[in-house]
């Protein structure tokens, strides 16, 4: 991780759960982390904790509603002005609503598409453009996916959510192909954990007996991917608790 010290990472959905764990770990390892969420107060608290702990990096809170493209674009413009640009983009923000295919609300489906697919794609696009204009050839785009992006489990209330995660799998592979075609060494990786012990999971799996992963386990997977030599492309990490 030494080559990432002092460089800029964007972590979406950084206020709680996986995103908060990711942001704190990257700050601990010396990165400048822009953490965005709608509830920026929680990120401000995390930033103060990082500073008190003496971590070598810094956490910069940024309020952003990822369902609004204009706010995403404004965030990238602010990062360019204040920090030059993004070197690592971690698309962590995700939304799951219990809306089955046979009787779910289309408003819930749209919300999941807006955050899980469109916002992820917009952030990936803007991160790549930020890297390209600064001649950054070793950047990384990491999409936090799910095992539900590789297998359809028999949970009707999660079927549309899983469809958005299948989209993340396809989008990450598409990114890899387009990046190769551009002859760049910028990498794209999908991180696909099973059930994780977060507020997000507890809302969707209230009766789920499966042993969960911890948010720090996903943070470890991300640092593993970032630590790979520049010539190594880690395409996908799929893992569950045992």
Backbone as a ProteinNet text record, in pm:
[ID]
protein_1_A
[PRIMARY]
XXXXXXXXXXXXXXXXXXXXXXXXXXXXXXXXXXXXXXXXXXXXXXXXXXXXXXXXXXXXXXXXXXXXXXXXXXXXXXXXXXXXXXXXXXXXXXXXXXXXXXXXXXXXXXXXXXXXXXXXXXXXXXXXXXXXXXXXXXXXXXXXXXXXXXXXXXXXXXXXXXXXXXXXXXXXXXXXXXXXXXXXXXXXXXXXXXXXXXXXXXXXXXXXXXXXXXXXXXXXXXXXXXXXXXXXXXXXXXXXXX
[TERTIARY]
81.4	0	84.7	216.2	302.4	283.8	262.9	251.9	124.3	30.3	-95.1	-92.8	11.5	17	11.5	-77.3	-90.7	-178	-223.5	-306.8	-454.3	-539.4	-679.9	-771.2	-852.6	-953.6	-1091.2	-1185.6	-1326.2	-1397	-1467.4	-1548.1	-1691.8	-1781	-1922	-1991.2	-2095.2	-2165.6	-2075.5	-2000.2	-1895.3	-1942.4	-2070.6	-2115.2	-2130	-2161.8	-2184.7	-2134.6	-2132.7	-2108.7	-1977.5	-1986.3	-1867.6	-1795	-1869.5	-1808	-1728.7	-1783.6	-1712.1	-1584.3	-1592.4	-1474.4	-1368.1	-1410.3	-1317.1	-1247.4	-1326	-1270	-1166.7	-1199.4	-1108.1	-980.7	-993.8	-875.5	-781.5	-836.7	-751.9	-683.4	-753.8	-691.4	-579.6	-603.9	-501.3	-376.1	-395.8	-283.2	-224	-273.5	-208.6	-271	-389.8	-453.3	-537.8	-559.2	-653.7	-786.5	-884.3	-1010.6	-1124.2	-1189.4	-1311.7	-1426.2	-1493.3	-1604.8	-1735	-1820.9	-1946.6	-2066.8	-2171.1	-2299.2	-2398.1	-2524.5	-2624.5	-2615.4	-2583.8	-2568.8	-2420.5	-2378.7	-2235.3	-2190.3	-2284.5	-2249.4	-2174.9	-2214.9	-2148.8	-2005.6	-1983.5	-1848.2	-1761.3	-1820.3	-1745.3	-1698.1	-1782.8	-1744.7	-1631	-1640.3	-1533.6	-1402	-1411.8	-1291.8	-1223.3	-1303	-1246.3	-1180.6	-1241.6	-1184.4	-1051.7	-1045.2	-921.3	-809.4	-845.5	-747.2	-699.3	-792.6	-756.3	-667	-689.7	-610	-470.9	-447.9	-316.7	-288.2	-394.1	-374.1	-303.7	-213.8	-136	-214.6	-326.9	-409.7	-511.8	-606.7	-711.1	-842.6	-951.2	-1085	-1156.8	-1198.9	-1266.4	-1414.2	-1503.8	-1645.8	-1705	-1795.5	-1859.9	-2005.3	-2094.7	-2237.5	-2277.5	-2337.2	-2374.9	-2490.3	-2593	-2704.4	-2675.5	-2641.4	-2598.4	-2711.1	-2834.1	-2944.3	-2955.8	-2873.1	-2877.3	-2743.7	-2744.3	-2620.2	-2551.2	-2628.1	-2566.2	-2485.2	-2528.9	-2452.6	-2324.8	-2331.2	-2211	-2107.8	-2154.4	-2062.8	-2003.5	-2083.9	-2034	-1929.2	-1950	-1852.3	-1718.7	-1721.5	-1596.5	-1527.8	-1607.1	-1549.3	-1480.2	-1542.2	-1482.6	-1354.3	-1356	-1235.4	-1122.5	-1155.9	-1054.4	-995.3	-1080.4	-1035.3	-951.6	-995	-930.9	-819.2	-828.4	-733.3	-673.6	-698.2	-647.5	-725.8	-773.1	-849.6	-851.9	-915.2	-934	-835.9	-765.7	-675.2	-737.8	-823.2	-894.7	-1041.6	-1128.9	-1273.2	-1335.5	-1393	-1457.1	-1607.8	-1676.8	-1822.5	-1883.9	-1901.6	-1953.7	-2103	-2153	-2293.7	-2385.9	-2478.4	-2574.5	-2706.8	-2812.3	-2945.9	-3021.1	-3079.5	-3162.3	-3298.4	-3401.1	-3537.5	-3614.6	-3694.3	-3765.4	-3885.2	-3858.3	-3963.1	-3960.6	-4043.4	-4045.6	-4085.3	-4054.5	-4084.7	-4234.9	-4309.7	-4451.8	-4540.9	-4497.9	-4583.6	-4506	-4380.2	-4298.8	-4336.7	-4296.8	-4324.1	-4217.6	-4261.4	-4165.7	-4078.2	-4129.1	-4048.2	-3926.1	-3944.6	-3832.3	-3732.9	-3782.9	-3694.2	-3610.5	-3676.9	-3606.1	-3497.7	-3529.4	-3430.7	-3306.3	-3327.8	-3214.4	-3132.9	-3199.4	-3128.2	-3047.1	-3108	-3040.9	-2910.3	-2911.2	-2792.3	-2696.6	-2749.9	-2664.5	-2604.6	-2671.8	-2626	-2585.1	-2676	-2646.3	-2539.9	-2555.1	-2456.2	-2318.8	-2315	-2188.1	-2124.2	-2204.4	-2151.5	-2103.1	-2178.1	-2138	-2006.8	-1996.4	-1873.1	-1754.1	-1774.2	-1665.2	-1620.8	-1717.3	-1685.3	-1606.9	-1655.4	-1589.9	-1452.7	-1439.3	-1309	-1209	-1252.1	-1162.2	-1120.7	-1216	-1183	-1086.1	-1102.9	-1011.3	-870.1	-861	-730	-667.4	-747	-696.4	-641.1	-712	-667.1	-540.6	-508.9	-386.5	-277.5	-303.5	-207.8	-177.7	-279.1	-266.4	-293.2	-190	-202.7	-208.1	-210.7	-214.4	-333.8	-437.5	-555	-634	-736.3	-815.1	-960.7	-1051.1	-1195.3	-1241.9	-1296.1	-1338.9	-1489	-1562.1	-1706.9	-1740.9	-1806.9	-1850.4	-1978.4	-1964.7	-2071.5	-2133.3	-2171.4	-2233.9	-2230.5	-2236.4	-2253.2	-2383.6	-2477	-2603.4	-2588.6	-2467.7	-2439.8	-2386.4	-2382.8	-2331.5	-2426.4	-2520.3	-2614.1	-2747.3	-2856.9	-2989.6	-3038.2	-3043.5	-3086.5	-3239.7	-3300	-3447.1	-3508.9	-3478	-3536.4	-3611.9	-3742.6	-3818	-3799.6	-3787.4	-3775	-3640.4	-3546.6	-3414.7	-3390.3	-3486.3	-3460.7	-3424.7	-3492.3	-3456.9	-3321.4	-3296.7	-3165.6	-3055.3	-3076.1	-2975	-2956.5	-3064.6	-3052.5	-2959.6	-2968.5	-2878.4	-2733.9	-2714.5	-2578.8	-2524.4	-2610.7	-2567.1	-2520.7	-2589.3	-2547.1	-2408.1	-2379.6	-2247	-2139.2	-2169.6	-2075.4	-2046.7	-2151.2	-2134.6	-2063.3	-2097.8	-2036.2	-1886.9	-1849.6	-1708.1	-1628.6	-1683.4	-1614.7	-1608.6	-1717.1	-1716.5	-1610.1	-1595.2	-1489.7	-1352.4	-1329.1	-1199	-1170.3	-1270.3	-1250.9	-1222.6	-1297.5	-1276.1	-1142	-1101.1	-971.5	-857.1	-871.7	-769.1	-763	-880	-885.1	-817.9	-822.5	-758.1	-608.3	-561.3	-418.9	-370.6	-457	-421.2	-399.5	-324.5	-303.7	-396.6	-494.4	-597.4	-676.8	-701.7	-765.2	-908.2	-987.9	-1125.6	-1149	-1203.9	-1222.7	-1360.5	-1418.6	-1546	-1518.6	-1570.7	-1558.4	-1696.8	-1711.3	-1844.5	-1855.5	-1888	-1902.7	-2040.7	-2047.2	-2175.8	-2237.8	-2320.7	-2388.6	-2286.7	-2306.5	-2216.8	-2296.1	-2235.7	-2300.8	-2308.1	-2411.9	-2432.1	-2579.5	-2609.1	-2748.7	-2823.3	-2755.2	-2813.9	-2862.1	-2777	-2811.6	-2922.6	-2918.3	-3018.5	-3158.2	-3167.2	-3298.2	-3354.1	-3265.3	-3310.4	-3311.5	-3233.1	-3219.1	-3251.5	-3364.8	-3395.1	-3402.3	-3436.8	-3447.8	-3338.9	-3237.4	-3134.4	-3035.7	-3024.2	-2935.3	-2789.1	-2759	-2622.9	-2526.3	-2407.7	-2303.7	-2250.8	-2249.4	-2208.2	-2059.4	-2011.8	-1880.4	-1888.1	-1773.8	-1766.2	-1723.1	-1764.8	-1721.5	-1570.2	-1494.4	-1348.3	-1296.5	-1373.8	-1332.3	-1334.1	-1432.1	-1439.4	-1328.4	-1299.5	-1188.2	-1057.1	-1039.1	-917.8	-908.3	-1022.7	-1023.1	-985.1	-1032.6	-1000.6	-852.4	-796.2	-653.8	-568.7	-616.2	-545.1	-539	-651.7	-658.9	-569.2	-575	-492.1	-343.7	-311.6	-171.5	-110.6	-192.6	-139.9	-42.6	61.1	154.7	81.2	131.6	61.7	28.8	106.1	80.7	-21.7	-72.3	-166.7	-308.6	-398.3	-539.4	-620.1	-670.7	-762.4	-902.7	-964.7	-1093.5	-1209.3	-1216.3	-1329.5	-1285.9	-1330.2	-1311.6	-1450.3	-1480.4	-1609.1	-1582.5	-1643.2	-1611.1	-1727.1	-1732.8	-1835.3	-1771.3	-1844.4	-1795.6	-1807.6	-1720.2	-1725.3	-1737.6
-122.4	0	127.5	112.8	230.1	327.1	274.9	364.2	447	411.4	486.3	595.2	600.6	701.8	842.4	925.6	1062.8	1079.3	968.3	978.7	979.2	1010.2	1039.6	923	884.3	780.3	839	804.8	838.1	713	722.7	611.3	659.9	600.1	638.6	558.7	618	550.8	529.2	633.4	618.9	645.4	667	707.2	591.2	472.4	356.7	229.6	120.9	-11.6	-28	-93	-122.3	5.8	106.6	231.1	299.3	300.2	361.2	283.9	150.9	68	89.9	99.8	125	259.8	362.5	496.7	503.1	448.8	453.7	375	257.4	175.5	244.2	306.7	374.7	497	566	677.7	626	513.1	452.6	417.8	387.2	349.7	469.5	589.6	709.8	774	731.8	792.6	913.1	1001.1	1111.1	1059.7	1044	979.9	1081.7	1095.1	1173.3	1075.3	1089.1	1000.6	1073.9	1017.8	1087.9	1007.5	1080.1	1022.1	1136.7	1101.5	1205.9	1252.9	1160.1	1195.1	1220.6	1343	1373.5	1387.6	1404	1418.9	1298.1	1178.9	1057.5	1050.3	1099	1097.7	1200.4	1312.6	1413.1	1355.8	1276.2	1211.5	1112.6	1034.9	941	1014.2	1128.9	1207.3	1253.4	1297.4	1341.7	1225.8	1107.7	989.6	950.8	961	929.8	1025.5	1152.6	1253.8	1228.4	1196.4	1170.1	1047	949.5	826.3	845.7	962.1	990	918.7	880.8	814.7	910	859	946	1008.1	947.3	1003.1	1100	1139	1231.6	1191.8	1206.1	1177.9	1309.6	1331.2	1454.6	1423.9	1468.6	1440.7	1524.1	1463.7	1536	1490.8	1586.6	1555.9	1539.8	1425.4	1400.4	1301.9	1337.5	1247.5	1180.3	1052.2	981.8	954.3	982.8	967.4	1088.5	1191.3	1313.8	1333.3	1317.5	1325.7	1459.9	1566.7	1698.3	1707.2	1638.3	1639.3	1557	1447.2	1366.8	1447.6	1514.7	1594.7	1709.3	1769.9	1878.6	1826.3	1705.4	1645.2	1622.8	1568.9	1546	1678.2	1780.5	1912.8	1967.5	1946.8	1993.8	1916.8	1786.1	1705.7	1752.5	1783.3	1833.3	1964.8	2053.3	2185.3	2176.9	2092	2088.1	1984.7	1875.5	1765.5	1716.2	1787.6	1757.3	1648.5	1546.3	1441.9	1312.9	1211.4	1082.5	980.3	909.3	802.2	664.6	654.1	529.7	564.5	494.9	516.2	387.2	392.7	274.6	298.8	233.1	243.6	146.8	197.8	115.7	135.9	254.4	284.7	185.1	131.5	37	48	20.7	31	-98.7	-153.8	-273.3	-249.3	-272.9	-258.3	-387.2	-434.7	-562.4	-549	-549.4	-530.7	-648.5	-752.9	-869.8	-833.1	-923.1	-897.1	-902	-983.6	-1001	-892.9	-831	-729.2	-613.2	-596.5	-487.8	-353.1	-248.9	-112.6	-69.9	-15	28.9	142.9	220.4	328.5	270.8	155.6	89.9	35.9	-21.9	-71.5	43.3	156.9	271.9	321.8	327.4	373.2	284.8	153.4	61.4	78.8	97.2	120.3	249.3	353.3	483.9	477.2	407.8	403.2	291.6	170.4	53.1	44.1	104.2	91.4	226.5	323.3	450.5	530.9	546.7	624.5	559.3	427.8	355.2	383.6	380	402	545.3	640.5	781.3	804.9	750.3	768.8	703	585	517.1	599.6	651.1	733.8	857.7	928.2	1052.1	1025.4	913.4	878.7	851.2	776.9	748.7	878.1	966	1092.7	1174.4	1170.2	1240.9	1184.8	1052.2	988.1	1020.5	1012.3	1031.7	1172.3	1272.8	1410.1	1444.6	1364.9	1387.5	1285.1	1203.8	1099.4	1000.2	971.4	869.7	734.2	651.2	523.7	403.5	428	316.1	326.7	398.6	414.8	286	291.2	169.7	207	135.4	148.6	17.9	26.2	-93.4	-82.8	-182.6	-186.3	-288.9	-243.4	-336.7	-403.7	-530.5	-609.6	-699.9	-820.5	-914	-1052.4	-1155.3	-1289.9	-1296.6	-1207.7	-1198.5	-1140.2	-1101.9	-1057.8	-1170.2	-1290.8	-1407.1	-1525.8	-1522.6	-1634.3	-1578.4	-1627.1	-1580.9	-1671.3	-1617.6	-1693.8	-1690.4	-1790.8	-1799.6	-1708.6	-1579.6	-1479.5	-1379.4	-1395.4	-1307.6	-1159.1	-1123	-981.1	-922.6	-1010.4	-963.6	-978.9	-1029	-1059.4	-936.2	-825.9	-707	-652.3	-654.7	-612.9	-695.6	-827.8	-913.8	-881.9	-843.3	-803.6	-683.6	-588.4	-472.1	-514.1	-616.3	-662.7	-745.7	-817.6	-881	-773.2	-659.4	-547.6	-499.4	-495.4	-452.5	-548.7	-678.1	-776.6	-748.2	-724.3	-695.9	-563.1	-462.7	-331.3	-335.1	-410.7	-419.2	-487.8	-594.9	-661.4	-569.2	-495.2	-398.7	-292.2	-244.5	-147.3	-204.7	-328.5	-390.8	-397.1	-436.5	-448.2	-312.1	-210.1	-77	-18.6	-43.8	4.7	-62	-191.8	-261.1	-203.3	-175.6	-120.5	16.5	91.6	222.6	211.2	87.2	60.4	133.1	132	190.9	80	112.2	16.3	42.8	130	150.5	20.3	-21.2	-151	-135.8	-239.6	-243.6	-377.8	-372.3	-493.6	-493.5	-611.2	-631.3	-709.5	-660.4	-728.5	-780.6	-912.4	-973.1	-1052.5	-985.7	-1057.2	-1120	-1217.2	-1270.3	-1176	-1230.7	-1148.7	-1079.3	-948.1	-868.2	-809.6	-807.1	-757.7	-605.2	-552.2	-407.4	-374.1	-245.5	-201.6	-239.5	-227.5	-261.3	-406.2	-498.4	-640	-670.4	-607.2	-637.2	-597.2	-494.7	-454	-555.8	-621.4	-713.9	-859.4	-893.6	-1033.3	-1047	-998.9	-998.4	-1139.6	-1238.8	-1375.7	-1466.2	-1407.1	-1484.8	-1544	-1679.7	-1742.1	-1746.7	-1712.7	-1723	-1638.1	-1695.4	-1621.1	-1512.2	-1386.6	-1277.6	-1246.4	-1184.7	-1121.9	-991.3	-936.5	-806.1	-702.2	-576.1	-472.6	-467.9	-495.2	-491.2	-600.3	-709.9	-815.1	-763.8	-680.9	-623.5	-521.1	-444.7	-349.6	-423.2	-539.7	-618.5	-665.9	-704.6	-748.2	-633.1	-514.2	-397.5	-363.3	-365.9	-334.3	-442	-566.3	-673.3	-642.3	-601.5	-570	-450.8	-347.3	-228.8	-258.2	-358.7	-392.2	-479.4	-531.2	-615.7	-535.6	-600	-529.3	-465.7	-355.4	-283	-367.4	-474.9	-557.3	-668	-677.4	-783.5	-728.4	-791.3	-752.4	-854.7	-813	-897.2	-863.9	-958.3	-929.5	-928.2	-1030.6	-1041.6	-1122.3	-1080.7	-1158.5	-1193	-1321.4	-1369.7	-1445.8	-1402.6	-1467.2	-1456.4	-1552	-1558.1	-1597.4	-1581.3	-1621.9	-1772.9	-1830.1	-1975	-1998.5
0	0	0	7.4	19.5	-97.4	-218.6	-334.5	-333	-246.3	-239.3	-131.9	-52.1	54.3	-6.8	47	0.7	-122.8	-179.2	-299	-261.7	-359.2	-330.4	-366.1	-270.4	-292.6	-266	-350.4	-326.8	-280	-167.6	-116.5	-106.7	-185	-177.6	-66.6	-10.5	99.1	219.1	255.8	357.7	500	521.7	655	752.4	702.1	789.6	722.9	800.2	745.3	671.4	555.5	475.9	436.9	393.2	348.7	458.1	579.7	691.8	722.5	720.9	747	639.6	514.5	404.6	421.2	448.2	461.3	572.8	688.3	802.8	773.6	711.1	683.7	584.9	482.1	384.4	445.3	534.7	605.8	696.1	760.2	846.5	766.6	638.7	552.6	478.6	511.5	460.1	338.9	299.3	183.2	223.2	127.3	143.1	89	176.1	138.9	139.1	24.8	17	38.7	151.6	184.4	163.1	79.3	51.2	97.7	131.4	171.4	185.8	197.5	224	368.9	461.2	602.8	629.9	604.1	614.5	759.4	850.4	991.9	1046.4	1004.6	1052	1000.1	877.8	822.2	893.7	929.6	1005.7	1138.7	1201.6	1328	1303.8	1196	1161.5	1135.4	1066.9	1035.5	1163	1259.5	1387.4	1460.8	1452.9	1517.9	1453.1	1320.9	1249.6	1290.6	1302.5	1341.4	1483.9	1572.8	1712.8	1724.9	1634.9	1638.4	1579.5	1518	1461.2	1330.4	1257.9	1129.4	1032.7	949.8	861.2	746.6	710.8	604.6	659.6	574.8	616.3	550.7	624.6	572.5	549	424.4	385.8	361.8	449.8	432	317	240	131.1	121.1	127.6	119.5	-26.4	-59.5	-198.4	-203.5	-278.4	-305.9	-439.5	-436.3	-555.9	-655.6	-616	-711.8	-803.7	-777.7	-857.8	-928.6	-1060.7	-1136.9	-1117.4	-1107.1	-1092.9	-963.7	-858.1	-733.2	-746	-820.3	-843	-921.4	-1027	-1108.7	-1028.1	-941.8	-856.9	-759	-709	-617.9	-688.2	-809.8	-882.9	-916.5	-946.3	-973.4	-848.4	-732.3	-606.9	-575.3	-601	-577.1	-668.5	-793.4	-887.3	-838.5	-791	-747.1	-619.7	-526.4	-394.2	-383.1	-461.1	-443.6	-575.5	-683.8	-818.3	-890.4	-818.2	-884.4	-804.6	-862.8	-796.8	-854.3	-765.4	-806.8	-786.6	-685.8	-655.6	-634.8	-704.9	-688.2	-637.2	-518	-460.2	-456.2	-546.9	-555	-455.3	-334.3	-225.1	-201.3	-226.6	-195.9	-264.4	-188.7	-244.4	-171.8	-243.6	-186.6	-212.7	-107.7	-122	-60.5	-136.6	-83.9	-112.6	-17.2	-33.8	-128	-256.9	-357.8	-455.6	-431.6	-519.4	-662.3	-755.3	-895.6	-924.3	-850.7	-881.7	-823.3	-713.7	-652.3	-589.7	-629.9	-574.9	-633.1	-563	-608.9	-710.1	-821.7	-923.4	-871.9	-775.2	-717.5	-645.8	-578.7	-512.6	-613.4	-721.4	-827.6	-884.3	-907.3	-964.9	-869.8	-740.8	-643.5	-646.2	-652.8	-656.8	-784.5	-896.3	-1022.2	-1016.7	-961.6	-956.4	-878.1	-763.6	-679	-721.6	-737.7	-757.6	-897.2	-995.4	-1134.1	-1193.4	-1193.2	-1259	-1184	-1053.9	-978.2	-987.1	-977.3	-989.7	-1125.7	-1230.9	-1365.8	-1384.2	-1330.3	-1342.1	-1267	-1145.6	-1067.1	-1136.2	-1193	-1263.7	-1384	-1458.1	-1575.4	-1535.5	-1434.4	-1392.7	-1332.1	-1260.4	-1203.7	-1315.3	-1416.6	-1529.2	-1599	-1623	-1689.4	-1605	-1472.7	-1382.1	-1393.8	-1398.5	-1411.7	-1547.1	-1652.4	-1788.5	-1808.2	-1758.3	-1782.7	-1704.9	-1602.9	-1524.6	-1558.9	-1660.7	-1701.8	-1589.7	-1509.1	-1405.1	-1470.2	-1476.6	-1548.7	-1455	-1323.4	-1228.8	-1134.6	-1176.7	-1091.9	-1078.3	-994.2	-969.8	-945	-1009.8	-986.7	-924.3	-803.8	-730.3	-703.4	-750.9	-730.8	-623.7	-518.1	-414	-462.2	-493.2	-553.2	-446.1	-481.4	-388.9	-450.5	-363.9	-419.2	-497.6	-462.7	-535.3	-674.6	-710.5	-846.2	-933.2	-874.9	-947.2	-941.6	-848.2	-831.4	-781	-837.9	-795.5	-682.5	-562.6	-446.2	-434	-371.6	-364.7	-259	-268.7	-179.5	-266.2	-283.1	-373.6	-345.5	-218.3	-183.8	-226.5	-267.3	-309.5	-459.5	-534.2	-674.8	-757.1	-735.5	-813.1	-767.4	-637.4	-586.6	-651.4	-657.9	-719.1	-866.9	-934.1	-1075.5	-1089.9	-997.1	-1004.4	-979.4	-897.4	-870.7	-987.5	-1058.2	-1182.5	-1280.1	-1279.1	-1364.1	-1323.8	-1195.1	-1148.8	-1199.7	-1199.2	-1253.1	-1399.7	-1476.8	-1619.6	-1641.9	-1563.6	-1579.7	-1546.5	-1444.5	-1408.3	-1518.4	-1574.5	-1685.8	-1807.6	-1831	-1940.4	-1921.9	-1798.8	-1768.7	-1799.6	-1756.9	-1782.7	-1932.3	-2010	-2154.4	-2218	-2176.3	-2233.1	-2190.4	-2067.1	-2019.7	-2096.8	-2123.6	-2203.3	-2344.1	-2400.4	-2536.3	-2543	-2431.1	-2424.5	-2395.2	-2378	-2350.3	-2223.9	-2123.8	-1995.1	-1893.6	-1788.4	-1681.1	-1562.3	-1581.4	-1478.8	-1466.5	-1343.4	-1320.2	-1268.3	-1292.7	-1243.4	-1175.1	-1055.4	-975.8	-911.9	-903.6	-834.2	-706.3	-594.4	-465.1	-428.5	-417.3	-401.3	-271.4	-161.9	-34.6	-20.3	69.3	110.9	212.9	298.9	399.9	489.6	509.1	591.8	708.2	824.3	945.8	943.4	880.2	869.6	890.3	906	914.2	787.6	674.8	543.9	544.3	589.3	588.5	687.5	804.5	906.8	861.9	777.3	726.7	627.7	553.8	449	493.2	594.1	635.9	784.5	827.4	970.2	1028.7	946.2	995.9	938.9	883.6	815	916.1	922.9	1021	978.3	854.4	802.9	884.9	909.6	980.9	889	936.3	846.7	852.6	745.6	744.5	823.1	856.3	920.2	816.8	832	736.6	717.5	825.1	813.7	720.6	703.1	610.6	466.8	436.2	301.3	284.2	389.4	383.9	358	418.8	396.7	252.6	195	55.2	-37.3	-7	-89.2	-79.7	40.4	53	-12.9	-12.1	-83.4	-232.7	-287.5	-430.7	-464.2	-381.2	-405.4	-389.6	-308.8	-283.4	-392.4	-483.3	-589.7	-676.2	-728.7	-817.6	-934.8	-987.8	-1094.5	-1217.6	-1240.5	-1359.8	-1333	-1209.1	-1173.1	-1170.4	-1246.3	-1249.4	-1168.9	-1053.5	-976.5	-1024.7	-1095.1	-1156.6	-1059.1	-975	-882.7	-761.8	-646	-523.7	-472	-465.8	-415.8	-285.8	-176.4	-49.7	48.1	140.3	243.8	375.6	483.8	614.7	629.5	711.4	737.1	886.8
[MASK]
++++++++++++++++++++++++++++++++++++++++++++++++++++++++++++++++++++++++++++++++++++++++++++++++++++++++++++++++++++++++++++++++++++++++++++++++++++++++++++++++++++++++++++++++++++++++++++++++++++++++++++++++++++++++++++++++++++++++++++++++++

